[in-house]
Amino acid sequence: MKLDGKVALVTGSSGGIGQGIAIRLAKEGAKVVVNYRSNPQGAEETLNAIKATGGDCMMAEGFCDNDRGYSIGADLGMVDDVRKLIDESIKHFGTLDILVNNAGIEKHADFWDVTEKDFEAVMNINFKGVFFATQSFVKHQISEGKRNGRIINISSVHEELPFPHFTAYCASKGALKMMTRNLSVELGALGITINNVAPGAIETPINKALLNDPSKLEPLLKNIPLGRLGQPEDVASVVTFLASDESRYITGSTIVVDGGLLWNYQEQ
């Protein structure tokens, strides 16, 4: 398996894309820290799925290893919580090799109606939390003398594509793109790679209203050349590649996972 012996933290992995990523990394042999903010039940579902990937027992270094997953509650909009999340992950598994910055939120509003509270909520979770989680991860890599750390940020096609009425969200993803490019230069000498994965329209529980409304779903599908919504596994497959040694010469890049949406999108 591609990730045998590795330890990964996936933020916001109690459901949706993050849950899919956490389960896929476990299937590839990684031990996974599941993070949630307000959905402990979802985190438990992710943990149960992680345990199921290894059957009754995983053999590691000659002994039976049942400790495949661990769950930690933390608010990624709070820097103290972010630092505690990294520290507790390391304390539990002894190390941390892969950081997947997946947690994110969006707020819909006309630009002139955006409140300071909503702006800060989006930027704190989507960018500030990612910034300081990455900083704590890098400090761990330096202190341990590691030279193969992997950082994968779950961005969005909206790091490139305008999305009217979601200006703060688009700004947060644009900031993430530049942070990734900048850190690819700064962290390269440390042997750490950092990349973005930019999903388009992915079928998750949060899209339930869209999926049940043909008047909204059909125009969207017409914008996607492959003619379907993506699945969490479509994103997880790319994350797994970037977390593995197969991607060791890729850094500072964004891989778009959108069925062709980015180059075909027309605002309705």
Coordinates of C-alpha atoms in Angstrom, one line a residue:
M1 CA 0.0 0.0 0.0
K2 CA 1.2 3.5 -0.9
L3 CA 1.1 5.0 2.6
D4 CA 2.2 2.2 4.9
G5 CA 3.7 3.5 8.1
K6 CA 2.5 7.1 7.5
V7 CA 0.4 9.2 9.8
A8 CA -2.1 11.7 8.3
L9 CA -4.3 14.4 9.8
V10 CA -7.4 15.3 7.7
T11 CA -9.2 18.5 9.0
G12 CA -12.9 18.6 8.6
S13 CA -13.2 14.8 8.1
S14 CA -16.5 14.1 9.8
G15 CA -18.3 14.1 6.4
G16 CA -18.3 14.9 2.7
I17 CA -15.0 15.2 0.9
G18 CA -12.9 15.1 4.1
Q19 CA -14.5 11.8 5.2
G20 CA -13.8 10.3 1.8
I21 CA -10.1 11.4 2.0
A22 CA -9.6 10.1 5.5
I23 CA -11.0 6.7 4.5
R24 CA -9.0 6.5 1.3
L25 CA -5.8 7.3 3.1
A26 CA -6.5 4.6 5.6
K27 CA -7.1 2.1 2.8
E28 CA -3.7 2.9 1.5
G29 CA -2.2 2.0 4.9
A30 CA -2.0 5.4 6.7
K31 CA -3.0 5.9 10.3
V32 CA -5.5 8.8 10.3
V33 CA -6.4 11.6 12.7
V34 CA -10.1 12.6 12.1
N35 CA -10.9 16.1 12.9
Y36 CA -14.4 17.6 13.5
R37 CA -15.9 20.8 14.8
S38 CA -19.6 20.2 15.4
N39 CA -20.3 16.7 14.2
P40 CA -18.9 14.1 16.5
Q41 CA -21.3 11.5 15.2
G42 CA -19.9 12.0 11.7
A43 CA -16.4 11.7 13.0
E44 CA -17.3 8.4 14.7
E45 CA -18.7 7.1 11.3
T46 CA -15.4 8.0 9.7
L47 CA -13.4 6.2 12.4
N48 CA -15.6 3.1 12.0
A49 CA -14.9 3.1 8.3
I50 CA -11.2 3.6 8.9
K51 CA -11.1 0.6 11.3
A52 CA -13.0 -1.5 8.7
T53 CA -10.3 -0.8 6.1
G54 CA -7.8 -2.9 8.2
G55 CA -10.1 -5.8 9.0
D56 CA -9.9 -7.1 12.5
C57 CA -6.2 -6.3 12.8
M58 CA -3.3 -4.7 11.0
M59 CA 0.2 -6.1 11.4
A60 CA 2.9 -3.6 11.8
E61 CA 6.5 -4.3 12.8
G62 CA 5.6 -7.7 14.1
F63 CA 2.7 -6.9 16.4
C64 CA -1.0 -6.5 16.0
D65 CA -1.9 -2.8 15.5
N66 CA -5.6 -1.9 16.0
D67 CA -5.0 1.8 16.5
R68 CA -5.7 2.9 12.9
G69 CA -7.7 6.1 13.6
Y70 CA -8.1 8.8 16.3
S71 CA -10.7 11.6 16.5
I72 CA -10.1 15.1 17.8
G73 CA -12.6 18.0 18.0
A74 CA -11.2 21.4 17.1
D75 CA -12.4 24.7 15.7
L76 CA -10.0 25.5 12.7
G77 CA -11.0 29.2 13.1
M78 CA -9.2 29.4 16.4
V79 CA -5.4 29.4 16.3
D80 CA -5.1 27.8 19.8
D81 CA -7.3 25.0 18.7
V82 CA -5.3 24.5 15.6
R83 CA -2.0 24.2 17.5
K84 CA -3.6 21.8 20.0
L85 CA -4.9 19.7 17.1
I86 CA -1.4 19.3 15.7
D87 CA 0.1 18.6 19.1
E88 CA -2.4 16.0 20.1
S89 CA -2.2 14.2 16.8
I90 CA 1.6 14.0 17.2
K91 CA 1.2 12.9 20.9
H92 CA -1.2 10.1 20.0
F93 CA 0.6 8.6 17.0
G94 CA 4.1 9.8 17.8
T95 CA 4.6 11.6 14.6
L96 CA 2.8 13.3 11.7
D97 CA 3.8 12.8 8.0
I98 CA 0.8 14.2 6.0
L99 CA -1.4 17.2 6.6
V100 CA -4.6 17.5 4.6
N101 CA -6.1 21.0 5.1
N102 CA -9.7 20.2 4.1
A103 CA -12.0 22.1 6.5
G104 CA -13.8 25.0 5.0
I105 CA -17.0 27.0 4.9
E106 CA -18.8 29.4 2.6
K107 CA -21.3 32.2 3.1
H108 CA -23.8 33.3 0.5
A109 CA -24.5 37.1 0.3
D110 CA -24.4 40.0 -2.1
F111 CA -21.1 41.8 -1.6
W112 CA -22.7 44.9 -0.1
D113 CA -24.5 42.8 2.5
V114 CA -21.5 40.8 3.7
T115 CA -21.1 41.2 7.5
E116 CA -17.8 41.4 9.3
K117 CA -18.7 38.4 11.3
D118 CA -19.3 36.2 8.2
F119 CA -16.2 37.6 6.5
E120 CA -14.1 36.7 9.5
A121 CA -15.7 33.2 9.8
V122 CA -14.8 32.3 6.2
M123 CA -11.3 33.7 6.3
N124 CA -10.5 32.3 9.7
I125 CA -11.4 28.7 8.8
N126 CA -10.5 28.7 5.1
F127 CA -7.2 30.6 5.3
K128 CA -5.9 31.5 8.8
G129 CA -6.6 28.0 10.2
V130 CA -4.8 26.5 7.2
F131 CA -1.9 28.9 7.6
F132 CA -1.2 28.1 11.3
A133 CA -1.9 24.3 10.9
T134 CA 0.7 24.3 8.2
Q135 CA 3.1 26.3 10.4
S136 CA 2.7 23.8 13.3
F137 CA 3.2 20.9 10.9
V138 CA 6.3 22.4 9.4
K139 CA 7.8 23.0 12.9
H140 CA 7.2 19.4 13.7
Q141 CA 9.0 18.3 10.5
I142 CA 12.0 20.5 11.3
S143 CA 12.2 19.3 15.0
E144 CA 12.1 15.7 13.9
G145 CA 14.6 16.2 11.1
K146 CA 12.1 14.8 8.6
R147 CA 12.5 15.5 4.9
N148 CA 9.4 14.0 3.3
G149 CA 6.4 15.9 4.7
R150 CA 3.4 16.2 2.5
I151 CA 0.9 19.1 2.8
I152 CA -2.3 19.0 0.6
N153 CA -4.8 21.9 0.7
I154 CA -8.3 21.3 -0.5
S155 CA -8.9 24.5 -2.4
S156 CA -11.6 25.0 -5.0
V157 CA -12.0 25.9 -8.7
H158 CA -12.9 29.3 -7.2
E159 CA -9.3 30.0 -6.6
E160 CA -9.5 30.8 -10.3
L161 CA -13.2 31.0 -11.2
P162 CA -15.3 34.0 -10.1
F163 CA -18.4 33.0 -8.0
P164 CA -20.8 35.9 -7.6
H165 CA -22.2 36.3 -4.1
F166 CA -19.4 34.3 -2.5
T167 CA -16.6 36.9 -2.6
A168 CA -15.1 36.1 0.8
Y169 CA -14.9 32.4 -0.1
C170 CA -13.2 33.1 -3.5
A171 CA -10.8 35.5 -1.8
S172 CA -9.9 32.8 0.8
K173 CA -9.2 30.3 -1.9
G174 CA -7.1 32.8 -3.9
A175 CA -5.1 33.4 -0.8
L176 CA -4.6 29.7 -0.4
K177 CA -3.3 29.4 -4.0
M178 CA -0.6 32.1 -3.4
M179 CA 0.4 30.7 0.0
T180 CA 0.9 27.3 -1.6
R181 CA 3.1 28.7 -4.4
N182 CA 5.1 30.8 -1.9
L183 CA 5.6 27.9 0.5
S184 CA 6.7 25.5 -2.3
V185 CA 9.8 27.7 -2.6
E186 CA 10.3 28.2 1.1
L187 CA 9.8 24.6 2.2
G188 CA 11.5 22.9 -0.8
A189 CA 14.9 23.0 1.0
L190 CA 13.3 21.1 3.9
G191 CA 12.1 18.3 1.6
I192 CA 8.4 19.2 2.2
T193 CA 6.0 19.4 -0.7
I194 CA 2.8 21.5 -0.7
N195 CA 0.0 21.3 -3.3
N196 CA -3.6 22.3 -3.8
V197 CA -6.4 20.1 -4.9
A198 CA -9.2 22.2 -6.4
P199 CA -12.6 20.4 -6.6
G200 CA -15.5 21.6 -8.7
A201 CA -19.0 20.4 -8.1
I202 CA -18.8 17.4 -5.8
E203 CA -21.8 15.3 -4.6
T204 CA -21.9 15.5 -0.8
P205 CA -24.7 15.8 1.8
I206 CA -24.2 19.6 1.8
N207 CA -25.5 19.6 -1.8
K208 CA -28.8 17.8 -0.9
A209 CA -31.0 20.8 -1.9
L210 CA -29.2 21.1 -5.2
L211 CA -29.5 17.4 -6.0
N212 CA -33.2 17.5 -5.3
D213 CA -33.9 20.5 -7.5
P214 CA -33.7 19.8 -11.2
S215 CA -34.0 23.5 -12.1
K216 CA -30.6 24.0 -10.4
L217 CA -29.0 20.7 -11.1
E218 CA -29.6 20.5 -14.8
P219 CA -28.0 23.9 -15.7
L220 CA -24.9 23.0 -13.6
L221 CA -24.5 19.6 -15.3
K222 CA -24.6 21.4 -18.7
N223 CA -21.5 23.3 -17.5
I224 CA -19.6 20.1 -16.8
P225 CA -18.2 18.4 -19.9
L226 CA -18.1 15.0 -18.3
G227 CA -21.8 15.4 -17.5
R228 CA -21.9 14.4 -13.8
L229 CA -21.1 15.7 -10.4
G230 CA -17.8 14.5 -8.9
Q231 CA -17.7 12.1 -6.0
P232 CA -15.6 12.4 -2.8
E233 CA -13.5 9.5 -4.0
D234 CA -12.5 11.5 -7.1
V235 CA -10.9 14.0 -4.9
A236 CA -9.5 11.4 -2.5
S237 CA -7.7 9.6 -5.3
V238 CA -5.7 12.8 -6.1
V239 CA -5.0 13.5 -2.5
T240 CA -3.6 10.0 -2.1
F241 CA -1.3 10.5 -5.0
L242 CA 0.0 13.8 -3.6
A243 CA 0.5 12.2 -0.2
S244 CA 2.6 9.4 -1.6
D245 CA 6.2 9.1 -2.9
E246 CA 4.8 8.9 -6.4
S247 CA 4.4 12.7 -6.3
R248 CA 7.7 13.5 -4.7
Y249 CA 8.7 15.9 -7.5
I250 CA 5.4 17.9 -7.5
T251 CA 5.1 21.0 -5.4
G252 CA 3.5 24.4 -5.6
S253 CA 0.8 23.1 -8.0
T254 CA -3.0 23.0 -8.1
I255 CA -4.6 19.9 -9.5
V256 CA -8.2 20.6 -10.6
V257 CA -10.8 17.9 -10.1
D258 CA -13.9 19.2 -11.8
G259 CA -14.9 17.2 -14.8
G260 CA -13.9 20.1 -17.1
L261 CA -16.1 22.7 -15.3
L262 CA -13.4 25.4 -14.9
W263 CA -12.9 25.8 -18.7
N264 CA -16.6 25.5 -19.6
Y265 CA -18.4 27.4 -16.9
Q266 CA -21.0 30.1 -17.8
E267 CA -22.8 32.0 -15.1
Q268 CA -26.6 31.4 -15.5

